Coordinates of C-alpha atoms and ligand atoms in Angstrom, one line a residue:
M70 CA 1.4 -66.2 67.7
P71 CA -1.0 -63.9 69.6
H72 CA -3.9 -62.6 67.5
S73 CA -2.7 -59.0 67.8
A74 CA 0.7 -59.8 66.3
F75 CA -0.9 -61.8 63.5
L76 CA -3.4 -59.0 62.7
H77 CA -0.5 -56.6 62.7
T78 CA 1.2 -58.7 60.1
L79 CA -1.9 -58.8 57.9
R80 CA -2.2 -55.0 58.1
E81 CA 1.4 -54.6 57.1
L82 CA 0.8 -56.8 54.1
L83 CA -2.5 -55.3 52.9
G84 CA -2.9 -51.9 54.5
A85 CA -5.2 -51.5 57.5
S86 CA -8.2 -50.6 55.4
H87 CA -8.2 -54.0 53.9
V88 CA -8.1 -55.9 57.1
L89 CA -11.6 -55.7 58.6
T90 CA -12.2 -56.7 62.2
D91 CA -14.8 -54.3 63.6
G92 CA -18.3 -53.1 62.6
D93 CA -21.0 -54.9 60.8
L94 CA -19.4 -57.8 58.9
S95 CA -22.7 -59.6 58.2
A96 CA -22.0 -59.4 54.4
Y97 CA -19.1 -61.8 55.0
E98 CA -20.2 -63.7 58.1
L99 CA -23.9 -64.6 57.3
D100 CA -24.7 -67.0 54.5
W101 CA -27.1 -66.0 51.8
R102 CA -29.9 -68.3 53.0
G103 CA -29.6 -67.0 56.6
R104 CA -28.9 -70.5 57.8
E105 CA -25.7 -69.7 59.8
R106 CA -23.9 -66.7 61.1
G107 CA -20.1 -67.2 61.8
K108 CA -17.6 -65.0 63.4
A109 CA -14.3 -64.1 61.6
L110 CA -11.0 -63.3 63.3
A111 CA -10.6 -60.9 60.3
V112 CA -11.9 -60.4 56.8
V113 CA -9.0 -59.6 54.5
R114 CA -9.4 -58.1 51.0
P115 CA -6.2 -58.6 49.0
G116 CA -5.8 -56.7 45.8
S117 CA -3.4 -58.9 43.8
T118 CA -2.3 -62.5 43.5
P119 CA 1.0 -61.9 45.3
E120 CA -1.0 -60.3 48.2
V121 CA -3.2 -63.5 48.4
A122 CA 0.0 -65.6 48.5
A123 CA 1.5 -63.4 51.2
V124 CA -1.7 -63.6 53.3
V125 CA -1.8 -67.4 52.9
K126 CA 1.8 -67.7 54.0
A127 CA 1.1 -65.5 57.1
C128 CA -1.9 -67.7 58.0
V129 CA 0.1 -70.9 57.6
A130 CA 2.9 -69.4 59.8
A131 CA 0.3 -68.6 62.5
G132 CA -1.6 -71.8 62.1
V133 CA -4.8 -69.9 61.2
S134 CA -7.4 -71.4 58.9
M135 CA -8.8 -69.6 55.9
V136 CA -12.2 -69.3 54.2
P137 CA -12.0 -68.1 50.5
Q138 CA -15.0 -66.0 49.7
G139 CA -16.4 -64.5 46.4
G140 CA -19.9 -63.0 46.3
N141 CA -21.1 -65.1 49.3
T142 CA -24.2 -66.3 47.3
G143 CA -23.5 -70.0 47.9
M144 CA -26.4 -72.2 49.0
V145 CA -24.6 -74.7 51.2
V146 CA -22.9 -72.6 53.9
G147 CA -19.4 -72.9 52.4
S148 CA -18.1 -69.4 52.2
T149 CA -18.7 -68.0 55.7
P150 CA -16.4 -68.6 58.7
D151 CA -17.4 -70.9 61.5
A152 CA -18.4 -69.5 64.9
S153 CA -15.0 -69.8 66.5
G154 CA -13.7 -66.3 65.8
E155 CA -10.5 -68.0 64.7
Q156 CA -10.8 -68.1 60.9
V157 CA -9.7 -65.5 58.4
V158 CA -12.1 -64.8 55.5
I159 CA -10.2 -64.1 52.3
S160 CA -12.5 -62.0 50.2
L161 CA -11.5 -61.8 46.5
G162 CA -13.9 -58.9 45.8
R163 CA -11.1 -56.3 45.1
M164 CA -9.6 -58.6 42.5
N165 CA -12.1 -57.9 39.8
A166 CA -10.1 -57.0 36.7
V167 CA -10.5 -58.4 33.2
R168 CA -6.9 -59.2 32.3
K169 CA -7.3 -60.0 28.7
L170 CA -9.9 -60.7 26.0
D171 CA -8.5 -62.8 23.2
A172 CA -11.2 -62.8 20.5
D173 CA -9.2 -65.0 18.1
N174 CA -8.6 -67.6 20.8
L175 CA -12.2 -67.1 22.0
T176 CA -11.0 -66.7 25.6
I177 CA -11.1 -64.2 28.4
T178 CA -8.7 -64.1 31.3
V179 CA -10.2 -62.6 34.5
D180 CA -9.4 -62.1 38.1
A181 CA -11.3 -64.5 40.4
G182 CA -13.3 -61.7 42.1
C183 CA -14.8 -60.5 38.8
V184 CA -18.6 -60.4 39.1
L185 CA -20.2 -62.8 36.6
Q186 CA -22.5 -60.1 35.2
N187 CA -19.6 -57.8 34.5
L188 CA -17.8 -60.6 32.7
Q189 CA -20.9 -61.2 30.6
T190 CA -21.2 -57.5 29.7
V191 CA -17.6 -57.2 28.6
C192 CA -18.0 -60.2 26.3
E193 CA -21.3 -58.9 24.9
A194 CA -19.7 -55.6 24.1
A195 CA -17.1 -57.5 22.0
G196 CA -19.8 -59.4 20.2
L197 CA -19.1 -62.6 22.1
L198 CA -20.9 -64.8 24.5
F199 CA -19.9 -66.0 27.9
P200 CA -22.8 -68.4 28.5
L201 CA -22.7 -69.0 32.3
S202 CA -25.9 -67.6 33.6
L203 CA -27.4 -67.7 37.1
A204 CA -29.9 -65.6 38.9
S205 CA -27.2 -64.5 41.3
Q206 CA -25.0 -63.2 38.5
G207 CA -25.1 -59.6 39.8
S208 CA -23.2 -60.7 42.9
C209 CA -21.5 -64.0 42.4
T210 CA -17.9 -64.1 41.2
I211 CA -16.1 -66.3 38.7
G212 CA -13.9 -67.6 41.5
G213 CA -17.0 -68.7 43.4
N214 CA -18.5 -70.1 40.2
L215 CA -15.4 -72.2 39.7
G216 CA -15.2 -73.1 43.4
T217 CA -18.7 -74.5 43.2
N218 CA -18.6 -75.6 39.5
A219 CA -21.8 -73.7 39.2
G220 CA -24.5 -74.8 36.7
G221 CA -27.3 -72.3 36.0
T222 CA -29.7 -72.0 33.1
Q223 CA -27.5 -72.6 30.0
V224 CA -26.0 -76.0 30.9
V225 CA -28.2 -77.9 28.5
R226 CA -26.1 -76.4 25.7
F227 CA -22.8 -75.2 27.2
G228 CA -22.2 -77.4 30.2
N229 CA -21.2 -76.4 33.8
T230 CA -18.5 -73.9 34.8
R231 CA -16.0 -76.7 34.5
D232 CA -16.8 -77.0 30.8
L233 CA -16.2 -73.3 30.3
C234 CA -12.7 -73.1 31.9
L235 CA -9.4 -73.5 30.1
G236 CA -7.0 -72.6 32.8
L237 CA -6.5 -71.3 36.3
E238 CA -4.1 -69.4 38.5
V239 CA -4.2 -70.7 42.1
V240 CA -2.6 -69.9 45.4
T241 CA -1.8 -73.2 47.1
P242 CA -2.4 -73.9 50.8
Q243 CA 1.3 -73.3 51.2
G244 CA 1.1 -69.8 49.6
E245 CA 2.8 -70.8 46.3
I246 CA 1.4 -69.4 43.1
W247 CA 0.5 -71.9 40.3
D248 CA 0.2 -70.2 36.9
G249 CA -2.0 -72.4 34.7
L250 CA -3.4 -69.6 32.6
T251 CA -2.3 -71.0 29.2
G252 CA -5.7 -70.9 27.6
L253 CA -4.9 -74.0 25.6
R254 CA -7.7 -76.2 24.3
K255 CA -5.4 -79.2 24.1
D256 CA -2.7 -80.1 26.7
N257 CA -2.2 -83.7 27.8
T258 CA 0.9 -83.1 29.9
G259 CA -0.1 -85.1 32.9
Y260 CA -2.9 -84.7 35.5
D261 CA -5.2 -81.9 34.6
L262 CA -4.8 -79.9 37.8
R263 CA -7.4 -77.3 37.0
H264 CA -10.1 -79.9 37.4
L265 CA -9.0 -80.6 41.0
F266 CA -9.6 -77.0 42.0
I267 CA -12.9 -76.6 40.1
G268 CA -15.7 -77.7 42.4
S269 CA -13.3 -78.0 45.4
E270 CA -15.2 -75.3 47.2
G271 CA -12.1 -73.5 48.5
T272 CA -10.8 -76.6 50.2
L273 CA -7.7 -77.1 48.1
G274 CA -6.5 -73.6 47.3
I275 CA -7.6 -70.1 46.3
I276 CA -8.4 -69.5 42.7
T277 CA -7.0 -66.0 41.8
A278 CA -7.6 -65.9 38.1
A279 CA -9.1 -68.0 35.2
V280 CA -9.2 -68.3 31.5
M281 CA -12.7 -68.9 30.3
K282 CA -14.1 -70.1 27.0
L283 CA -16.2 -67.7 24.8
Y284 CA -18.6 -68.3 22.0
P285 CA -19.8 -66.2 19.1
A286 CA -22.9 -64.3 20.2
P287 CA -26.1 -65.8 18.6
R288 CA -27.9 -63.6 16.0
A289 CA -31.2 -64.1 17.7
K290 CA -32.7 -65.6 20.8
M291 CA -36.3 -66.7 21.1
T292 CA -38.0 -67.4 24.4
A293 CA -41.2 -69.1 25.1
L294 CA -43.2 -70.0 28.2
V295 CA -45.0 -73.3 27.6
A296 CA -47.9 -74.6 29.6
L297 CA -47.8 -78.4 30.2
P298 CA -50.3 -81.0 31.4
S299 CA -47.8 -82.9 33.5
L300 CA -44.1 -83.3 34.3
A301 CA -43.9 -86.3 32.0
A302 CA -45.1 -84.0 29.2
A303 CA -42.1 -81.7 30.1
V304 CA -39.7 -84.6 29.5
Q305 CA -41.5 -85.4 26.2
L306 CA -41.2 -81.7 25.2
L307 CA -37.5 -81.7 26.0
G308 CA -37.0 -84.6 23.6
L309 CA -38.9 -82.8 20.9
A310 CA -36.9 -79.6 21.6
H311 CA -33.6 -81.4 21.2
G312 CA -34.8 -82.9 17.9
H313 CA -36.2 -79.6 16.5
L314 CA -33.6 -77.1 17.7
G315 CA -30.4 -79.1 18.1
A316 CA -27.6 -76.9 19.4
G317 CA -30.1 -74.0 19.4
L318 CA -31.7 -75.3 22.6
T319 CA -30.0 -73.1 25.1
G320 CA -32.5 -73.1 28.0
F321 CA -35.1 -75.6 29.3
E322 CA -36.3 -74.7 32.8
V323 CA -39.3 -76.3 34.4
M324 CA -41.5 -74.6 37.1
G325 CA -44.2 -76.3 39.2
Q326 CA -47.4 -74.3 39.8
F327 CA -46.6 -73.7 43.5
A328 CA -43.2 -72.2 42.6
L329 CA -45.0 -69.9 40.1
S330 CA -47.6 -69.0 42.8
L331 CA -44.8 -67.8 45.1
V332 CA -43.5 -65.4 42.4
H333 CA -47.1 -64.2 41.9
K334 CA -47.5 -63.7 45.6
H335 CA -44.2 -62.0 46.5
F336 CA -43.6 -60.1 43.2
P337 CA -47.2 -59.0 42.3
Q338 CA -45.8 -56.6 39.7
Q339 CA -44.8 -59.5 37.5
R340 CA -47.3 -61.0 35.2
V341 CA -47.2 -64.8 35.5
P342 CA -48.9 -66.4 32.4
F343 CA -50.8 -69.6 33.0
F344 CA -51.0 -68.9 36.7
Q345 CA -53.1 -71.6 38.4
T346 CA -54.1 -73.2 35.1
V347 CA -51.6 -76.0 34.5
P348 CA -49.4 -78.1 36.9
Y349 CA -46.1 -77.2 35.1
C350 CA -44.6 -74.6 32.8
V351 CA -41.3 -74.6 31.0
V352 CA -39.2 -71.6 29.9
L353 CA -37.6 -72.6 26.6
E354 CA -34.9 -70.7 24.7
N355 CA -33.8 -71.1 21.1
S356 CA -30.6 -69.4 20.1
D357 CA -29.9 -69.0 16.5
T358 CA -26.9 -68.2 14.3
E359 CA -29.0 -67.3 11.3
S360 CA -31.8 -64.8 12.0
E361 CA -34.7 -63.8 14.2
A362 CA -37.2 -65.0 11.6
H363 CA -35.5 -68.4 11.5
A364 CA -35.3 -68.7 15.3
R365 CA -39.1 -67.9 15.5
A366 CA -40.1 -70.3 12.7
Q367 CA -38.1 -73.1 14.4
L368 CA -39.7 -72.4 17.7
E369 CA -43.2 -72.2 16.4
T370 CA -42.8 -75.5 14.5
L371 CA -41.6 -77.1 17.7
L372 CA -44.6 -75.7 19.7
Q373 CA -47.0 -76.8 17.0
A374 CA -45.7 -80.3 17.1
A375 CA -45.8 -80.3 20.9
V376 CA -49.5 -79.3 21.0
E377 CA -50.3 -81.9 18.4
Q378 CA -48.6 -84.6 20.4
G379 CA -50.3 -83.5 23.6
C380 CA -47.2 -82.5 25.5
A381 CA -48.0 -78.8 25.5
V382 CA -51.3 -77.2 26.2
D383 CA -50.5 -73.6 25.2
A384 CA -47.5 -71.2 24.9
V385 CA -46.6 -67.6 24.8
V386 CA -43.6 -66.6 22.6
A387 CA -41.8 -63.4 23.5
E388 CA -42.2 -60.7 20.8
N389 CA -39.2 -58.7 21.8
I390 CA -36.2 -58.6 24.2
A391 CA -38.2 -57.0 27.0
Q392 CA -40.8 -59.8 26.9
A393 CA -38.1 -62.4 26.8
R394 CA -36.5 -60.9 29.9
A395 CA -39.9 -60.8 31.6
L396 CA -40.3 -64.5 31.0
W397 CA -36.8 -65.4 32.3
H398 CA -37.4 -63.0 35.2
I399 CA -40.3 -65.2 36.4
R400 CA -38.0 -68.2 36.5
E401 CA -35.1 -66.3 38.1
S402 CA -37.4 -64.8 40.8
I403 CA -38.3 -68.2 42.3
P404 CA -35.3 -68.5 44.8
L405 CA -36.0 -65.0 46.1
A406 CA -39.8 -65.6 46.2
Q407 CA -39.1 -68.7 48.2
A408 CA -36.8 -66.9 50.6
K409 CA -39.5 -64.3 51.1
E410 CA -42.0 -67.1 51.9
G411 CA -39.6 -68.2 54.8
L412 CA -36.9 -70.6 55.7
N413 CA -37.0 -73.7 53.6
I414 CA -35.4 -77.0 53.0
K415 CA -33.6 -77.3 49.6
H416 CA -32.9 -80.5 47.6
D417 CA -30.6 -79.7 44.7
I418 CA -30.8 -83.1 43.1
S419 CA -30.1 -84.7 39.8
I420 CA -31.7 -87.8 38.3
A421 CA -31.6 -89.2 34.8
V422 CA -34.0 -87.0 32.9
S423 CA -36.1 -90.0 31.8
R424 CA -36.8 -91.0 35.4
I425 CA -37.7 -87.6 36.8
P426 CA -41.5 -87.9 36.5
D427 CA -41.4 -91.2 38.3
F428 CA -39.0 -89.8 41.0
V429 CA -41.3 -86.8 41.6
A430 CA -44.4 -88.9 41.8
Q431 CA -42.9 -91.3 44.4
A432 CA -41.3 -88.4 46.4
E433 CA -44.5 -86.4 46.5
A434 CA -46.5 -89.5 47.7
A435 CA -43.9 -90.4 50.3
L436 CA -43.8 -86.9 51.7
A437 CA -47.6 -86.5 51.7
R438 CA -47.6 -89.6 53.9
S439 CA -44.8 -88.6 56.2
H440 CA -45.4 -84.8 56.3
P441 CA -49.0 -83.9 55.4
G442 CA -49.4 -80.2 54.6
I443 CA -45.9 -79.5 53.4
R444 CA -45.6 -77.4 50.3
L445 CA -43.3 -78.5 47.4
V446 CA -41.5 -75.9 45.5
N447 CA -40.4 -78.0 42.5
Y448 CA -38.6 -76.4 39.7
G449 CA -35.2 -76.3 38.0
H450 CA -32.9 -77.2 35.1
L451 CA -34.9 -80.1 33.6
G452 CA -32.7 -80.1 30.5
D453 CA -29.8 -81.2 32.8
G454 CA -31.9 -83.6 35.0
N455 CA -31.4 -81.1 37.9
L456 CA -34.4 -80.3 40.0
H457 CA -34.7 -78.0 43.0
F458 CA -37.1 -80.2 44.8
N459 CA -37.5 -77.8 47.8
V460 CA -39.8 -78.0 50.8
Q461 CA -41.7 -75.1 52.4
A462 CA -43.2 -75.7 55.9
P463 CA -47.0 -76.1 56.1
V464 CA -48.8 -72.7 56.1
E465 CA -49.6 -72.8 59.8
A466 CA -46.2 -74.1 61.0
D467 CA -43.4 -72.0 62.5
A468 CA -40.7 -72.3 59.8
Q469 CA -37.8 -72.2 62.2
A470 CA -39.2 -75.0 64.4
F471 CA -40.2 -77.0 61.3
L472 CA -36.7 -76.8 60.0
R473 CA -35.2 -77.8 63.3
D474 CA -37.5 -80.8 63.8
E475 CA -38.3 -82.0 60.3
E476 CA -35.3 -81.2 58.0
G477 CA -33.6 -84.5 59.0
P478 CA -36.6 -86.8 58.5
I479 CA -37.6 -85.0 55.2
N480 CA -34.1 -85.3 53.9
A481 CA -34.0 -88.9 54.8
V482 CA -37.2 -89.6 52.7
V483 CA -35.9 -87.5 49.7
Y484 CA -32.3 -88.7 49.6
A485 CA -33.3 -92.4 50.1
L486 CA -35.3 -92.0 46.9
V487 CA -32.5 -90.1 45.2
D488 CA -30.2 -93.1 46.0
A489 CA -32.8 -95.5 44.7
F490 CA -32.9 -93.6 41.5
N491 CA -29.1 -93.5 41.2
G492 CA -29.1 -89.7 41.5
S493 CA -27.0 -87.1 43.1
I494 CA -27.7 -85.2 46.4
S495 CA -25.9 -82.1 45.0
A496 CA -26.3 -81.4 41.4
E497 CA -24.8 -77.9 41.3
H498 CA -24.7 -76.1 44.7
G499 CA -21.9 -78.2 46.2
I500 CA -21.5 -79.6 49.7
G501 CA -20.3 -76.8 52.0
S502 CA -20.9 -77.6 55.6
L503 CA -24.7 -78.1 55.2
K504 CA -24.4 -81.4 53.3
R505 CA -21.1 -82.6 54.7
E506 CA -22.6 -85.4 56.8
K507 CA -24.9 -86.4 53.9
L508 CA -21.9 -86.7 51.5
A509 CA -20.3 -89.2 53.9
K510 CA -23.5 -91.3 53.7
H511 CA -24.2 -91.1 50.0
K512 CA -20.8 -91.2 48.4
S513 CA -18.9 -94.5 48.0
P514 CA -16.2 -95.2 50.6
V515 CA -13.7 -95.6 47.8
A516 CA -14.5 -92.2 46.3
L517 CA -14.4 -90.6 49.8
D518 CA -11.0 -92.2 50.5
M519 CA -9.6 -90.7 47.2
M520 CA -11.1 -87.3 48.1
R521 CA -9.4 -87.4 51.6
A522 CA -6.1 -88.5 50.1
I523 CA -6.2 -85.5 47.7
K524 CA -7.1 -83.1 50.5
Q525 CA -4.3 -84.5 52.7
A526 CA -1.7 -84.2 49.9
L527 CA -2.5 -80.6 49.0
D528 CA -3.5 -79.2 52.4
P529 CA -1.8 -81.4 55.0
H530 CA -2.5 -78.9 57.8
H531 CA -6.2 -78.6 57.0
L532 CA -6.1 -74.8 56.9
M533 CA -8.0 -74.3 53.7
N534 CA -11.7 -74.0 54.4
P535 CA -11.6 -76.9 56.9
G536 CA -14.8 -78.7 57.7
R537 CA -16.3 -77.9 54.3
M538 CA -17.1 -80.9 52.1
L539 CA -15.0 -83.3 54.2
S540 CA -15.0 -83.6 57.9
P541 CA -11.6 -82.5 59.3
D542 CA -11.7 -85.4 61.8
D543 CA -12.3 -87.9 59.0
S544 CA -9.4 -86.6 57.1
L545 CA -7.1 -86.7 60.1
R546 CA -8.3 -90.2 61.1
D547 CA -7.7 -91.4 57.6
A548 CA -4.3 -89.8 57.4
T549 CA -3.2 -91.7 60.4
N550 CA -4.8 -95.0 59.4
H551 CA -3.1 -95.1 56.0
Ligands
LIG754 P1 -19.2 -67.9 47.4 O1 -20.6 -68.1 47.9 O2 -18.5 -66.7 48.0 O3 -18.4 -69.2 47.6 C1 -18.9 -70.4 47.3 C2 -17.8 -71.5 47.5 O4 -16.7 -71.3 46.7 C3 -17.2 -71.5 48.9 O5 -16.9 -72.8 49.3 C4 -16.0 -70.7 48.8 O6 -15.0 -71.0 49.8 C5 -15.5 -71.0 47.4 N1 -14.8 -69.9 46.7 C6 -15.3 -68.7 46.5 N2 -14.3 -68.0 45.8 C7 -13.3 -68.8 45.7 C8 -12.0 -68.7 45.1 N3 -11.6 -67.6 44.5 N4 -11.2 -69.8 45.1 C9 -11.5 -70.9 45.7 N5 -12.7 -71.1 46.3 C10 -13.6 -70.1 46.2 N6 -25.8 -71.9 41.7 C11 -25.9 -72.7 40.6 O7 -25.0 -73.6 40.4 N7 -26.8 -72.6 39.7 C12 -27.8 -71.6 39.8 O8 -28.7 -71.5 38.9 C13 -27.8 -70.8 40.9 N8 -28.7 -69.8 41.1 C14 -28.6 -69.0 42.2 C15 -29.6 -68.0 42.4 C16 -29.6 -67.2 43.5 C17 -30.7 -66.2 43.7 C18 -28.6 -67.4 44.5 C19 -28.5 -66.5 45.7 C20 -27.6 -68.4 44.4 C21 -27.6 -69.2 43.2 N9 -26.7 -70.2 43.0 C22 -26.7 -71.0 41.9 C23 -25.7 -70.4 44.1 C24 -24.4 -69.5 43.9 O9 -24.7 -68.3 43.3 C25 -23.3 -70.2 43.2 O10 -22.9 -71.3 43.9 C26 -22.1 -69.3 42.9 O11 -21.2 -70.1 42.0 C27 -21.3 -68.9 44.1 O12 -20.5 -67.8 43.7 P2 -19.9 -66.8 44.8 O13 -18.9 -65.9 44.2 O14 -21.0 -66.1 45.5 O15 -19.2 -67.8 45.8
LIG755 C1 -31.7 -71.7 40.8 O1 -31.7 -72.5 39.9 C2 -30.7 -71.8 41.9 O2 -32.6 -70.8 40.8 C3 -31.3 -71.7 43.3 O3 -29.9 -72.9 41.8 C4 -32.1 -72.9 43.7 O4 -33.1 -71.8 45.5 C5 -32.9 -72.9 45.0 O5 -33.2 -73.9 45.5
LIG756 ZN1 -30.3 -74.0 40.0

């Protein structure tokens, strides 16, 4: 079908104002990190699940591939079109309704395009907690969170997005609608299909709605910033925090001094305690169902024990909500501060918590040998064994050229060590197109074969976000081999 006839069909289905082909489409075509700019045949903005299904059927009929997109805040170039000008971006942004809040069932059913922060606010107003929390929450959507199985800062207590989801509604690559929005906590009636779509990065279908788990809101939250003598001390503090706070431990984020210095440099209005005094700091949060006094007492006992055992040097405990927000804001500003410093190389890795200090010591030493002068922005979700072990070019280097020439060699050093430590090359950001080649190297052949078989079964024409996560050539080769 010629493009003009296909675009005409899309306009008939959605209305011309929801089929974008002209003007500045950067918000949809450029990835958040500025790593790649694609070119879409069209950006469509359906307003309902039947409209999504109709668009998918039209794309299938025309043999056009589709890229599902939420807030376009992903880190691995997975939500923007390729450069061919042949792909349709299906933006879920208009589908942002809260369908139902069921306080007795402790669930909320939302459209996939619902912005995470809006979802949190609605729950808070009902005295409930939706715990998923990311620095991108003002823009990212629940569909994108599910598509990437996002992690964030509360995983240590509540798990990843996968652990918070009780059901999905999905438009399949054929344009059929699967309604799995039961909201049941127990349902062993065969394969749990929802888990196929969660973390599939738009390669198996388009999530159009979800039922998410809620929790009672805590009575109080206490936040502290703790100064540490070493990364090993942070691991020791984590053990103490689990012991002292139990389920109250809702946040444990580590930040290396260079990461803090970037916040200090690029956001000078923020006060950064312990700036340039210790190698690492931790933001620690205690949520309590009893009272503020109880939460504070628990936290202070923990910090006292930590100082006595030598794993904490000093700490500030927020006196009020504004101070707590300010401490969290330091942590949440790191990705933006790093972006302001320039293009960078990200390693979103996970390693068993106990082995992290060893891993970092070996990786730092290896990179100091292979790439003297590079700057390590090391921070992340230590409570989950997930580090953002990122690399900034040497001060005097041209960041673009450095990335072009050194990203491969630096990745080789870091990922070889990740393998040696039995870790993962993507803890929470996914694979997208940026890590596709790496996945093929670091995942077992048996696992890759099963992934390709699933892709082939659900999307035999490879029209759903092709080239993301798996190579289309690999899948086709595999399909013919088997
Ligand atoms: P998009 O970027 O639009 O899409 C991401 C992927 O999901 C793409 O492959 C896309 O095709 C697919 N997708 C989107 N919507 C759908 C849908 N409805 N159905 C099927 N597939 C879909 N990530 C973390 O895990 N933890 C963090 O702490 C974190 N912090 C961040 C902080 C900042 C400042 C930024 C910019 C990003 C951060 N991220 C983090 C990454 C990103 O925000 C998450 O991956 C988020 O889940 C992406 O949501 P999105 O709506 O922007 O999805
Ligand atoms: C975070 O934890 C995000 O802040 C972004 O996952 C990580 O920028 C990064 O590397
Ligand atoms: Zn993160």
